[in-house]
mmCIF file of C-alpha atoms in Angstrom:
data_model
loop_
_atom_site.group_PDB
_atom_site.id
_atom_site.type_symbol
_atom_site.label_atom_id
_atom_site.label_comp_id
_atom_site.label_asym_id
_atom_site.label_seq_id
_atom_site.Cartn_x
_atom_site.Cartn_y
_atom_site.Cartn_z
ATOM 1 C CA MET A 21 45.208 175.859 -84.484
ATOM 2 C CA THR A 22 47.220 172.534 -84.863
ATOM 3 C CA GLN A 23 50.996 173.525 -85.954
ATOM 4 C CA PRO A 24 51.679 171.288 -88.302
ATOM 5 C CA THR A 25 54.435 168.189 -88.110
ATOM 6 C CA SER A 26 57.468 168.216 -89.367
ATOM 7 C CA PRO A 27 58.363 165.825 -91.812
ATOM 8 C CA ALA A 28 60.136 162.402 -89.839
ATOM 9 C CA THR A 29 63.777 161.487 -89.824
ATOM 10 C CA GLY A 30 65.208 158.365 -89.856
ATOM 11 C CA ALA A 31 66.643 158.575 -86.250
ATOM 12 C CA GLU A 32 63.231 159.347 -85.239
ATOM 13 C CA HIS A 33 60.716 157.153 -86.587
ATOM 14 C CA GLY A 34 61.338 153.430 -88.205
ATOM 15 C CA LYS A 35 60.204 151.548 -91.639
ATOM 16 C CA ALA A 36 56.872 152.336 -90.795
ATOM 17 C CA GLY A 37 56.253 155.742 -89.988
ATOM 18 C CA GLY A 38 55.696 154.954 -85.939
ATOM 19 C CA PRO A 39 57.065 156.910 -83.203
ATOM 20 C CA VAL A 40 60.297 154.715 -81.882
ATOM 21 C CA ARG A 41 61.640 155.421 -78.566
ATOM 22 C CA GLU A 42 64.428 158.153 -78.072
ATOM 23 C CA ASP A 43 67.270 155.084 -76.336
ATOM 24 C CA ALA A 44 66.477 152.710 -78.918
ATOM 25 C CA PRO A 45 69.620 151.814 -81.020
ATOM 26 C CA VAL A 46 70.242 153.157 -84.857
ATOM 27 C CA ARG A 47 71.357 151.413 -87.458
ATOM 28 C CA THR A 48 73.631 154.038 -89.245
ATOM 29 C CA ARG A 49 75.007 153.334 -92.764
ATOM 30 C CA PRO A 50 79.110 153.416 -92.289
ATOM 31 C CA PRO A 51 80.262 156.125 -95.677
ATOM 32 C CA LEU A 52 80.897 155.195 -99.095
ATOM 33 C CA GLY A 53 84.670 155.874 -98.196
ATOM 34 C CA LEU A 54 85.037 153.968 -95.066
ATOM 35 C CA ARG A 55 83.478 150.883 -97.009
ATOM 36 C CA ALA A 56 85.530 152.267 -100.773
ATOM 37 C CA ASP A 57 88.825 152.117 -97.852
ATOM 38 C CA VAL A 58 88.043 149.010 -96.663
ATOM 39 C CA ARG A 59 87.519 147.210 -99.719
ATOM 40 C CA ASN A 60 90.670 148.240 -100.965
ATOM 41 C CA LEU A 61 92.959 146.684 -97.245
ATOM 42 C CA SER A 62 90.871 143.971 -97.832
ATOM 43 C CA LEU A 63 92.653 143.385 -102.114
ATOM 44 C CA LEU A 64 94.993 144.551 -100.412
ATOM 45 C CA GLY A 65 95.973 142.182 -97.723
ATOM 46 C CA VAL A 66 94.614 139.198 -100.473
ATOM 47 C CA LEU A 67 97.238 140.653 -102.640
ATOM 48 C CA ALA A 68 99.498 139.999 -99.303
ATOM 49 C CA VAL A 69 98.492 136.465 -99.277
ATOM 50 C CA LEU A 70 99.052 135.356 -102.611
ATOM 51 C CA VAL A 71 102.114 137.275 -102.186
ATOM 52 C CA ALA A 72 103.683 135.292 -99.564
ATOM 53 C CA VAL A 73 102.351 132.362 -101.381
ATOM 54 C CA GLY A 74 103.983 132.581 -104.201
ATOM 55 C CA GLY A 75 107.246 133.288 -102.253
ATOM 56 C CA PHE A 76 106.530 130.246 -100.087
ATOM 57 C CA THR A 77 106.121 127.452 -103.184
ATOM 58 C CA ARG A 78 108.478 129.033 -105.257
ATOM 59 C CA PRO A 79 110.447 131.604 -103.750
ATOM 60 C CA GLU A 80 113.962 131.484 -105.412
ATOM 61 C CA GLN A 81 111.903 132.680 -108.777
ATOM 62 C CA PHE A 82 108.429 134.096 -107.420
ATOM 63 C CA LEU A 83 110.674 137.624 -105.752
ATOM 64 C CA ASP A 84 112.886 137.331 -108.444
ATOM 65 C CA THR A 85 112.953 140.864 -109.432
ATOM 66 C CA ALA A 86 112.893 140.031 -112.999
ATOM 67 C CA ASN A 87 109.432 138.083 -111.782
ATOM 68 C CA LEU A 88 107.723 140.744 -110.298
ATOM 69 C CA GLN A 89 109.303 143.249 -112.967
ATOM 70 C CA LEU A 90 107.102 140.563 -115.578
ATOM 71 C CA VAL A 91 104.303 140.592 -113.363
ATOM 72 C CA LEU A 92 103.490 144.543 -112.834
ATOM 73 C CA THR A 93 104.026 144.310 -116.877
ATOM 74 C CA GLN A 94 101.606 141.648 -117.695
ATOM 75 C CA ALA A 95 99.157 144.251 -115.154
ATOM 76 C CA SER A 96 99.385 147.021 -116.816
ATOM 77 C CA VAL A 97 97.811 145.832 -120.521
ATOM 78 C CA ILE A 98 95.064 144.471 -118.603
ATOM 79 C CA GLY A 99 95.098 146.835 -116.432
ATOM 80 C CA VAL A 100 95.429 149.977 -119.324
ATOM 81 C CA VAL A 101 91.748 148.165 -120.134
ATOM 82 C CA THR A 102 90.524 147.287 -116.989
ATOM 83 C CA VAL A 103 90.491 151.528 -116.445
ATOM 84 C CA GLY A 104 88.335 152.182 -119.321
ATOM 85 C CA MET A 105 85.806 149.033 -118.700
ATOM 86 C CA THR A 106 85.523 150.333 -115.087
ATOM 87 C CA PHE A 107 84.170 154.041 -116.572
ATOM 88 C CA VAL A 108 81.766 151.483 -118.558
ATOM 89 C CA ILE A 109 80.935 149.776 -116.209
ATOM 90 C CA THR A 110 79.950 151.947 -113.546
ATOM 91 C CA SER A 111 77.691 153.864 -116.027
ATOM 92 C CA GLY A 112 75.155 150.398 -116.296
ATOM 93 C CA GLY A 113 76.651 149.307 -119.371
ATOM 94 C CA ILE A 114 79.096 146.053 -120.456
ATOM 95 C CA ASP A 115 82.056 145.747 -122.988
ATOM 96 C CA LEU A 116 81.841 142.631 -123.660
ATOM 97 C CA SER A 117 84.645 143.991 -126.922
ATOM 98 C CA VAL A 118 88.077 145.482 -126.102
ATOM 99 C CA GLY A 119 89.940 141.271 -126.210
ATOM 100 C CA ALA A 120 89.297 141.781 -129.935
ATOM 101 C CA ILE A 121 89.441 144.913 -130.485
ATOM 102 C CA VAL A 122 93.220 144.845 -129.107
ATOM 103 C CA ALA A 123 93.583 142.379 -131.257
ATOM 104 C CA LEU A 124 92.589 144.593 -134.640
ATOM 105 C CA ALA A 125 94.759 146.869 -133.113
ATOM 106 C CA SER A 126 98.037 145.274 -132.429
ATOM 107 C CA VAL A 127 98.047 143.986 -136.341
ATOM 108 C CA TRP A 128 96.932 146.360 -138.008
ATOM 109 C CA ALA A 129 98.870 148.505 -136.268
ATOM 110 C CA THR A 130 101.557 145.611 -137.044
ATOM 111 C CA THR A 131 101.222 145.666 -140.947
ATOM 112 C CA VAL A 132 103.942 146.106 -142.766
ATOM 113 C CA ALA A 133 102.820 149.409 -144.260
ATOM 114 C CA THR A 134 101.855 151.120 -140.756
ATOM 115 C CA GLN A 135 105.454 150.110 -139.837
ATOM 116 C CA GLU A 136 107.418 152.173 -142.866
ATOM 117 C CA TYR A 137 106.024 154.922 -140.274
ATOM 118 C CA GLY A 138 107.642 153.022 -137.543
ATOM 119 C CA PHE A 139 107.624 153.927 -133.789
ATOM 120 C CA ALA A 140 104.961 156.595 -134.267
ATOM 121 C CA GLY A 141 103.122 155.006 -137.207
ATOM 122 C CA ILE A 142 102.372 152.058 -135.647
ATOM 123 C CA LEU A 143 101.502 153.986 -132.022
ATOM 124 C CA PHE A 144 98.983 156.283 -134.706
ATOM 125 C CA THR A 145 97.340 153.434 -135.313
ATOM 126 C CA ALA A 146 96.924 151.462 -132.773
ATOM 127 C CA VAL A 147 94.912 154.103 -131.436
ATOM 128 C CA VAL A 148 92.423 155.601 -133.922
ATOM 129 C CA VAL A 149 91.495 151.488 -134.587
ATOM 130 C CA GLY A 150 90.138 151.447 -130.721
ATOM 131 C CA LEU A 151 88.951 155.097 -130.372
ATOM 132 C CA GLY A 152 86.961 153.473 -134.322
ATOM 133 C CA CYS A 153 85.512 150.500 -132.564
ATOM 134 C CA GLY A 154 85.061 152.341 -129.952
ATOM 135 C CA LEU A 155 82.441 155.047 -131.726
ATOM 136 C CA VAL A 156 81.161 152.385 -133.821
ATOM 137 C CA ASN A 157 80.190 150.933 -130.143
ATOM 138 C CA GLY A 158 78.988 153.561 -128.914
ATOM 139 C CA LEU A 159 76.739 154.702 -131.990
ATOM 140 C CA LEU A 160 74.698 152.057 -131.542
ATOM 141 C CA ILE A 161 74.370 151.336 -128.221
ATOM 142 C CA ALA A 162 73.928 155.689 -127.549
ATOM 143 C CA TYR A 163 71.856 156.803 -130.996
ATOM 144 C CA GLY A 164 71.384 153.196 -132.204
ATOM 145 C CA GLY A 165 69.067 152.104 -129.492
ATOM 146 C CA MET A 166 70.759 148.801 -129.062
ATOM 147 C CA VAL A 167 72.311 146.830 -125.758
ATOM 148 C CA PRO A 168 75.172 147.172 -124.791
ATOM 149 C CA PHE A 169 75.670 142.664 -124.145
ATOM 150 C CA ILE A 170 74.306 142.815 -127.987
ATOM 151 C CA ALA A 171 75.889 145.065 -129.235
ATOM 152 C CA THR A 172 79.544 145.197 -128.307
ATOM 153 C CA LEU A 173 79.247 141.268 -128.181
ATOM 154 C CA ALA A 174 78.468 141.665 -132.515
ATOM 155 C CA MET A 175 81.816 144.070 -132.489
ATOM 156 C CA LEU A 176 83.848 140.604 -130.390
ATOM 157 C CA ALA A 177 83.037 138.805 -133.423
ATOM 158 C CA SER A 178 83.548 141.814 -136.389
ATOM 159 C CA ALA A 179 87.338 142.693 -134.651
ATOM 160 C CA ARG A 180 87.811 139.539 -134.116
ATOM 161 C CA GLY A 181 87.344 138.412 -138.155
ATOM 162 C CA LEU A 182 88.607 141.620 -139.527
ATOM 163 C CA ALA A 183 91.622 140.122 -137.426
ATOM 164 C CA LEU A 184 92.167 136.862 -138.338
ATOM 165 C CA GLN A 185 91.668 138.391 -142.146
ATOM 166 C CA ILE A 186 94.484 140.780 -141.837
ATOM 167 C CA THR A 187 97.187 138.556 -140.682
ATOM 168 C CA GLU A 188 95.585 135.335 -142.596
ATOM 169 C CA GLY A 189 95.984 133.571 -139.440
ATOM 170 C CA ARG A 190 99.981 134.486 -139.672
ATOM 171 C CA THR A 191 101.857 136.085 -135.968
ATOM 172 C CA GLN A 192 103.042 139.713 -137.799
ATOM 173 C CA ILE A 193 106.863 140.431 -136.189
ATOM 174 C CA VAL A 194 107.855 143.541 -135.309
ATOM 175 C CA THR A 195 111.056 145.319 -137.387
ATOM 176 C CA VAL A 196 110.838 148.861 -136.126
ATOM 177 C CA ARG A 197 113.916 148.994 -133.370
ATOM 178 C CA SER A 198 112.420 151.994 -131.337
ATOM 179 C CA VAL A 199 109.190 150.285 -130.162
ATOM 180 C CA LEU A 200 111.603 147.109 -129.597
ATOM 181 C CA ASP A 201 113.620 148.856 -127.522
ATOM 182 C CA LEU A 202 110.928 149.678 -124.872
ATOM 183 C CA GLY A 203 110.986 146.127 -123.710
ATOM 184 C CA VAL A 204 114.378 145.438 -123.001
ATOM 185 C CA PRO A 205 116.382 146.419 -119.913
ATOM 186 C CA ASP A 206 118.075 148.826 -120.881
ATOM 187 C CA ALA A 207 114.779 151.077 -120.439
ATOM 188 C CA TYR A 208 113.937 150.704 -117.776
ATOM 189 C CA VAL A 209 113.515 153.890 -114.956
ATOM 190 C CA LEU A 210 115.015 152.909 -112.077
ATOM 191 C CA GLY A 211 113.686 149.295 -112.215
ATOM 192 C CA ILE A 212 111.042 150.048 -113.712
ATOM 193 C CA PRO A 213 109.419 148.646 -117.143
ATOM 194 C CA PRO A 214 108.095 152.099 -119.246
ATOM 195 C CA LEU A 215 104.917 150.156 -119.829
ATOM 196 C CA VAL A 216 104.468 150.230 -115.847
ATOM 197 C CA LEU A 217 105.006 154.016 -116.093
ATOM 198 C CA VAL A 218 102.275 154.135 -119.206
ATOM 199 C CA PHE A 219 100.010 151.827 -117.065
ATOM 200 C CA ALA A 220 100.599 154.003 -113.265
ATOM 201 C CA VAL A 221 99.598 157.814 -115.543
ATOM 202 C CA VAL A 222 96.517 155.866 -117.422
ATOM 203 C CA THR A 223 95.440 155.125 -113.871
ATOM 204 C CA VAL A 224 95.594 158.526 -112.237
ATOM 205 C CA VAL A 225 94.256 160.200 -115.366
ATOM 206 C CA GLY A 226 91.252 157.689 -114.583
ATOM 207 C CA TRP A 227 90.798 158.242 -111.150
ATOM 208 C CA LEU A 228 91.461 162.055 -111.541
ATOM 209 C CA LEU A 229 88.564 161.812 -114.409
ATOM 210 C CA LEU A 230 86.271 159.202 -112.342
ATOM 211 C CA ASN A 231 87.263 161.332 -109.062
ATOM 212 C CA ARG A 232 87.091 164.846 -109.978
ATOM 213 C CA THR A 233 85.486 165.739 -113.124
ATOM 214 C CA THR A 234 81.486 166.266 -113.975
ATOM 215 C CA PHE A 235 82.744 164.223 -116.548
ATOM 216 C CA GLY A 236 82.767 161.569 -113.676
ATOM 217 C CA ARG A 237 80.446 162.724 -112.059
ATOM 218 C CA ARG A 238 77.854 162.327 -114.663
ATOM 219 C CA THR A 239 78.869 158.744 -115.472
ATOM 220 C CA VAL A 240 77.825 158.137 -112.061
ATOM 221 C CA ALA A 241 74.996 159.468 -112.443
ATOM 222 C CA VAL A 242 74.044 157.955 -115.943
ATOM 223 C CA GLY A 243 74.756 154.656 -114.330
ATOM 224 C CA GLY A 244 72.644 154.845 -110.464
ATOM 225 C CA ASN A 245 69.983 156.360 -112.368
ATOM 226 C CA PRO A 246 69.663 157.376 -116.196
ATOM 227 C CA GLU A 247 66.191 159.320 -116.468
ATOM 228 C CA ALA A 248 67.131 161.371 -113.098
ATOM 229 C CA ALA A 249 70.291 162.466 -114.445
ATOM 230 C CA ARG A 250 68.535 163.052 -118.383
ATOM 231 C CA LEU A 251 65.766 165.685 -115.887
ATOM 232 C CA ALA A 252 68.866 167.109 -114.050
ATOM 233 C CA GLY A 253 70.013 167.561 -117.668
ATOM 234 C CA ILE A 254 72.909 165.455 -118.752
ATOM 235 C CA ASP A 255 72.784 164.047 -122.758
ATOM 236 C CA VAL A 256 72.730 161.210 -121.232
ATOM 237 C CA ARG A 257 73.260 159.522 -125.163
ATOM 238 C CA ARG A 258 76.325 161.636 -125.494
ATOM 239 C CA GLN A 259 77.838 160.715 -121.644
ATOM 240 C CA ARG A 260 77.186 156.788 -122.522
ATOM 241 C CA LEU A 261 79.133 157.391 -126.534
ATOM 242 C CA TYR A 262 82.198 159.139 -124.956
ATOM 243 C CA LEU A 263 81.909 156.153 -122.395
ATOM 244 C CA TYR A 264 82.891 153.888 -124.999
ATOM 245 C CA LEU A 265 85.049 156.136 -127.029
ATOM 246 C CA LEU A 266 87.223 156.049 -124.103
ATOM 247 C CA SER A 267 87.154 152.336 -123.346
ATOM 248 C CA GLY A 268 88.398 152.295 -127.691
ATOM 249 C CA LEU A 269 91.544 154.620 -127.183
ATOM 250 C CA CYS A 270 91.790 152.208 -123.436
ATOM 251 C CA CYS A 271 92.169 149.872 -125.435
ATOM 252 C CA GLY A 272 94.119 151.130 -128.434
ATOM 253 C CA ILE A 273 96.577 152.136 -126.108
ATOM 254 C CA ALA A 274 96.805 148.617 -124.287
ATOM 255 C CA ALA A 275 97.427 147.381 -128.417
ATOM 256 C CA PHE A 276 100.463 149.355 -127.748
ATOM 257 C CA LEU A 277 101.419 148.016 -125.131
ATOM 258 C CA LEU A 278 100.589 144.485 -125.968
ATOM 259 C CA ILE A 279 102.653 144.880 -128.806
ATOM 260 C CA VAL A 280 105.978 146.702 -127.023
ATOM 261 C CA LEU A 281 105.577 143.692 -125.001
ATOM 262 C CA ALA A 282 105.352 140.624 -127.722
ATOM 263 C CA GLY A 283 107.427 142.057 -130.198
ATOM 264 C CA SER A 284 104.190 140.830 -132.579
ATOM 265 C CA GLY A 285 100.349 141.354 -133.862
ATOM 266 C CA GLN A 286 98.276 138.021 -133.879
ATOM 267 C CA ASN A 287 94.580 138.418 -133.900
ATOM 268 C CA THR A 288 94.648 136.057 -131.403
ATOM 269 C CA ASN A 289 95.720 139.027 -128.528
ATOM 270 C CA GLY A 290 93.868 140.269 -125.615
ATOM 271 C CA ASN A 291 91.991 136.619 -125.427
ATOM 272 C CA LEU A 292 89.366 136.692 -122.449
ATOM 273 C CA TYR A 293 90.715 140.493 -121.665
ATOM 274 C CA GLU A 294 87.355 140.427 -121.156
ATOM 275 C CA LEU A 295 86.655 137.916 -118.784
ATOM 276 C CA ASP A 296 89.617 139.788 -116.744
ATOM 277 C CA ALA A 297 89.059 143.564 -117.110
ATOM 278 C CA ILE A 298 85.395 142.589 -115.906
ATOM 279 C CA ALA A 299 86.992 140.635 -113.097
ATOM 280 C CA ALA A 300 88.936 143.098 -111.791
ATOM 281 C CA ALA A 301 86.823 145.142 -111.605
ATOM 282 C CA ILE A 302 83.876 144.157 -109.469
ATOM 283 C CA ILE A 303 86.177 142.771 -107.102
ATOM 284 C CA GLY A 304 87.662 145.793 -106.946
ATOM 285 C CA GLY A 305 84.082 147.093 -105.726
ATOM 286 C CA THR A 306 82.840 148.339 -108.610
ATOM 287 C CA LEU A 307 79.139 148.165 -108.713
ATOM 288 C CA LEU A 308 77.525 145.520 -111.481
ATOM 289 C CA SER A 309 74.661 147.180 -112.323
ATOM 290 C CA GLY A 310 76.269 150.754 -112.796
ATOM 291 C CA GLY A 311 76.205 153.533 -110.868
ATOM 292 C CA ARG A 312 79.873 153.776 -108.448
ATOM 293 C CA GLY A 313 83.245 152.751 -109.774
ATOM 294 C CA THR A 314 86.046 152.499 -108.056
ATOM 295 C CA ILE A 315 89.540 153.402 -109.933
ATOM 296 C CA THR A 316 91.834 152.313 -107.261
ATOM 297 C CA GLY A 317 89.622 148.831 -106.509
ATOM 298 C CA SER A 318 90.271 148.439 -110.140
ATOM 299 C CA VAL A 319 94.112 148.409 -110.351
ATOM 300 C CA LEU A 320 93.979 146.553 -107.227
ATOM 301 C CA GLY A 321 91.781 143.749 -108.784
ATOM 302 C CA VAL A 322 93.998 143.718 -111.691
ATOM 303 C CA LEU A 323 96.977 142.920 -109.693
ATOM 304 C CA VAL A 324 95.271 140.415 -108.050
ATOM 305 C CA PHE A 325 94.229 138.362 -110.882
ATOM 306 C CA THR A 326 98.082 139.337 -111.972
ATOM 307 C CA THR A 327 99.165 137.413 -109.511
ATOM 308 C CA ILE A 328 97.419 134.949 -109.184
ATOM 309 C CA THR A 329 98.172 133.638 -113.119
ATOM 310 C CA ASN A 330 101.218 134.273 -111.937
ATOM 311 C CA ILE A 331 102.006 131.389 -109.110
ATOM 312 C CA PHE A 332 99.315 128.772 -111.317
ATOM 313 C CA ALA A 333 102.315 129.122 -114.545
ATOM 314 C CA LEU A 334 105.425 129.094 -111.515
ATOM 315 C CA ASN A 335 103.677 125.813 -110.332
ATOM 316 C CA ASN A 336 103.368 124.539 -113.538
ATOM 317 C CA LEU A 337 99.337 124.282 -112.787
ATOM 318 C CA GLN A 338 96.385 124.366 -116.336
ATOM 319 C CA SER A 339 94.851 127.826 -117.470
ATOM 320 C CA ASP A 340 92.099 126.057 -117.680
ATOM 321 C CA VAL A 341 92.429 125.761 -113.364
ATOM 322 C CA GLN A 342 92.900 129.275 -114.051
ATOM 323 C CA GLN A 343 90.095 130.345 -115.267
ATOM 324 C CA ILE A 344 87.696 127.878 -112.714
ATOM 325 C CA ALA A 345 89.520 130.159 -109.926
ATOM 326 C CA LYS A 346 89.088 133.022 -111.427
ATOM 327 C CA GLY A 347 85.432 132.732 -112.570
ATOM 328 C CA ALA A 348 84.690 131.250 -108.636
ATOM 329 C CA ILE A 349 86.327 135.059 -107.553
ATOM 330 C CA ILE A 350 83.601 136.341 -110.374
ATOM 331 C CA VAL A 351 81.029 134.782 -108.432
ATOM 332 C CA ALA A 352 82.315 136.170 -104.918
ATOM 333 C CA ALA A 353 82.757 139.271 -106.060
ATOM 334 C CA VAL A 354 79.316 140.098 -108.133
ATOM 335 C CA LEU A 355 76.981 137.802 -104.310
ATOM 336 C CA VAL A 356 79.124 140.085 -101.858
ATOM 337 C CA GLN A 357 77.890 143.343 -103.656
ATOM 338 C CA ARG A 358 75.109 142.192 -103.597
ATOM 339 C CA ARG A 359 74.854 141.007 -99.553
ATOM 340 C CA THR A 360 76.260 144.527 -99.107
ATOM 341 C CA ALA A 361 73.404 146.262 -101.266
ATOM 342 C CA ALA A 362 70.593 143.953 -99.451
ATOM 343 C CA GLU A 363 71.480 145.211 -96.101
ATOM 344 C CA HIS A 364 71.999 148.514 -96.909
#
């Protein structure tokens, strides 16, 4: 009686299942952590090159402490949005409404009626508006069966329209002193603006949530294979609802940071934030099709884009050139992702 053959392993058999020589070279896939480290090191290299370019073209202006603080502060606003976007994209979704939600939250939180409640009223309103918009997105997508692209596109249009209606096209000036004081140099902690500290806290919490909790593992599972995640006992619909709530929360926090930075609320706030957030997440290594996300890479992506914008502004280059450059970077990042996926 013949003994049953053991299942073939990748080192013992080729793709067709036939035997291969023991001395044949075996192509091994590098560990996921190593590939992530390589991507992050590459982004750090790009950032270093950009700093060198900025220091070479405008040394006195770019390397000035105030300008570097400004870069980090501007990165903080879009960076908080990007943290939420990273979770959504990791789950296989997309959120085109983040910029409009930031605009709506910022104008709702800066109305005369809201400002009467002071610092707490502005912060509370911005966060609640962000959560409310995220809740609507999540319900439409998770329980309404709508495609994320369509649902968030509808939210984009609605939130922008409502923001315009609230402001009637006018800028709403913030008069609450405690809010404005957060943006002055006297409020800096060891030379670090408070907005940057908030961004750092959101980044750390986001990293821990994605990499060290069941919530993060469920997010990756839903993005990798929703049906397999459902069979494993994960409530896919509820998870998606939570993710869009998280994205809305990040938008609310970013809206408050923007209010502090600009000292006002405008219906044009958050313009093209969806582009910047998606681009930063993608070049950071988050897989556009879902199943893989990295907070560290997303933050580095934000810093790359913010530095590019700052260098372009210091060199008096037009904003349309900036957008073309960002578009080219997005295309290059997606092509690299597709090639990497094909090789592995």
